[in-house]
PDB file of C-alpha atoms in Angstrom:
ATOM      1  CA  UNK A  29     151.895-160.765  88.729  1.00 32.00           C
ATOM      2  CA  UNK A  30     149.043-161.627  87.160  1.00 36.00           C
ATOM      3  CA  UNK A  31     147.196-159.365  83.679  1.00 38.00           C
ATOM      4  CA  UNK A  32     144.082-158.085  83.948  1.00 38.00           C
ATOM      5  CA  UNK A  33     140.667-159.273  82.124  1.00 38.00           C
ATOM      6  CA  UNK A  34     139.690-156.648  79.761  1.00 40.00           C
ATOM      7  CA  UNK A  35     136.514-156.192  77.798  1.00 41.00           C
ATOM      8  CA  UNK A  36     136.387-153.442  74.754  1.00 43.00           C
ATOM      9  CA  UNK A  37     133.133-151.694  73.623  1.00 39.00           C
ATOM     10  CA  UNK A  38     132.753-151.966  69.571  1.00 35.00           C
ATOM     11  CA  UNK A  39     133.202-147.841  67.895  1.00 37.00           C
ATOM     12  CA  UNK A  40     135.584-144.987  67.767  1.00 50.00           C
ATOM     13  CA  UNK A  41     136.225-144.513  71.180  1.00 64.00           C
ATOM     14  CA  UNK A  42     136.533-147.744  73.368  1.00 68.00           C
ATOM     15  CA  UNK A  43     135.358-148.040  77.203  1.00 69.00           C
ATOM     16  CA  UNK A  44     137.387-151.056  78.622  1.00 70.00           C
ATOM     17  CA  UNK A  45     136.890-152.890  81.918  1.00 67.00           C
ATOM     18  CA  UNK A  46     140.403-153.371  83.858  1.00 66.00           C
ATOM     19  CA  UNK A  47     140.174-156.331  86.162  1.00 63.00           C
ATOM     20  CA  UNK A  48     142.742-157.335  88.960  1.00 63.00           C
ATOM     21  CA  UNK A  49     141.551-159.172  91.890  1.00 67.00           C
ATOM     22  CA  UNK A  50     138.823-158.204  93.654  1.00 71.00           C
ATOM     23  CA  UNK A  51     139.392-154.830  92.004  1.00 72.00           C
ATOM     24  CA  UNK A  52     137.363-153.514  88.598  1.00 76.00           C
ATOM     25  CA  UNK A  53     137.480-150.099  86.660  1.00 78.00           C
ATOM     26  CA  UNK A  54     136.059-148.865  83.899  1.00 84.00           C
ATOM     27  CA  UNK A  55     138.679-146.938  81.490  1.00 86.00           C
ATOM     28  CA  UNK A  56     138.694-145.206  78.035  1.00 89.00           C
ATOM     29  CA  UNK A  57     140.924-145.616  75.502  1.00 91.00           C
ATOM     30  CA  UNK A  58     141.020-143.028  72.845  1.00 92.00           C
ATOM     31  CA  UNK A  59     142.523-143.249  69.198  1.00 92.00           C
ATOM     32  CA  UNK A  60     143.538-141.253  66.695  1.00 93.00           C
ATOM     33  CA  UNK A  61     145.064-141.405  63.184  1.00 93.00           C
ATOM     34  CA  UNK A  62     148.266-138.996  62.604  1.00 92.00           C
ATOM     35  CA  UNK A  63     147.972-139.206  58.549  1.00 92.00           C
ATOM     36  CA  UNK A  64     151.851-137.325  59.239  1.00 94.00           C
ATOM     37  CA  UNK A  65     153.116-140.977  60.297  1.00 93.00           C
ATOM     38  CA  UNK A  66     150.122-142.924  58.888  1.00 94.00           C
ATOM     39  CA  UNK A  67     149.691-144.365  61.842  1.00 95.00           C
ATOM     40  CA  UNK A  68     147.335-144.689  64.821  1.00 94.00           C
ATOM     41  CA  UNK A  69     147.959-143.860  69.017  1.00 94.00           C
ATOM     42  CA  UNK A  70     146.156-144.861  71.745  1.00 94.00           C
ATOM     43  CA  UNK A  71     146.041-143.372  75.102  1.00 93.00           C
ATOM     44  CA  UNK A  72     143.970-143.464  78.125  1.00 92.00           C
ATOM     45  CA  UNK A  73     142.981-140.496  79.366  1.00 90.00           C
ATOM     46  CA  UNK A  74     142.853-141.669  83.047  1.00 89.00           C
ATOM     47  CA  UNK A  75     145.900-143.095  83.178  1.00 90.00           C
ATOM     48  CA  UNK A  76     148.636-140.296  82.790  1.00 91.00           C
ATOM     49  CA  UNK A  77     151.593-141.371  79.994  1.00 92.00           C
ATOM     50  CA  UNK A  78     149.811-144.534  79.303  1.00 93.00           C
ATOM     51  CA  UNK A  79     149.934-144.959  75.465  1.00 93.00           C
ATOM     52  CA  UNK A  80     150.799-147.113  72.729  1.00 94.00           C
ATOM     53  CA  UNK A  81     150.655-146.802  68.663  1.00 94.00           C
ATOM     54  CA  UNK A  82     150.137-148.720  65.488  1.00 96.00           C
ATOM     55  CA  UNK A  83     149.984-149.362  62.149  1.00 96.00           C
ATOM     56  CA  UNK A  84     146.487-150.123  62.385  1.00 95.00           C
ATOM     57  CA  UNK A  85     143.622-149.181  64.562  1.00 92.00           C
ATOM     58  CA  UNK A  86     143.432-153.031  65.692  1.00 93.00           C
ATOM     59  CA  UNK A  87     147.170-153.292  66.551  1.00 95.00           C
ATOM     60  CA  UNK A  88     146.769-150.358  68.289  1.00 94.00           C
ATOM     61  CA  UNK A  89     143.752-151.271  70.288  1.00 91.00           C
ATOM     62  CA  UNK A  90     145.865-154.374  71.411  1.00 93.00           C
ATOM     63  CA  UNK A  91     148.757-152.538  71.812  1.00 94.00           C
ATOM     64  CA  UNK A  92     147.344-150.087  74.714  1.00 93.00           C
ATOM     65  CA  UNK A  93     145.559-153.163  75.785  1.00 90.00           C
ATOM     66  CA  UNK A  94     148.745-154.835  76.748  1.00 92.00           C
ATOM     67  CA  UNK A  95     150.566-151.557  78.108  1.00 92.00           C
ATOM     68  CA  UNK A  96     146.966-150.771  80.227  1.00 89.00           C
ATOM     69  CA  UNK A  97     147.953-154.776  82.021  1.00 86.00           C
ATOM     70  CA  UNK A  98     151.689-153.533  82.259  1.00 88.00           C
ATOM     71  CA  UNK A  99     150.628-150.343  83.924  1.00 87.00           C
ATOM     72  CA  UNK A 100     147.855-151.717  86.603  1.00 81.00           C
ATOM     73  CA  UNK A 101     150.689-154.884  87.463  1.00 76.00           C
TER      74      UNK A 101
END
């Protein structure tokens, strides 16, 4: 199965377009910094259980994009 294509918007939260075959959907990605663990969490409210984390905001964003691709495949 192929992976979808993603385009994110700049800013604190991110809007991502997920594309698979002829289907296209817009999803939100929420990123939060946790001072206790000193890491970032990212999740997609529209897809329960689709979440990720990273040491940097960029790493969390890349990881959540990979999680989204696996979730919709």
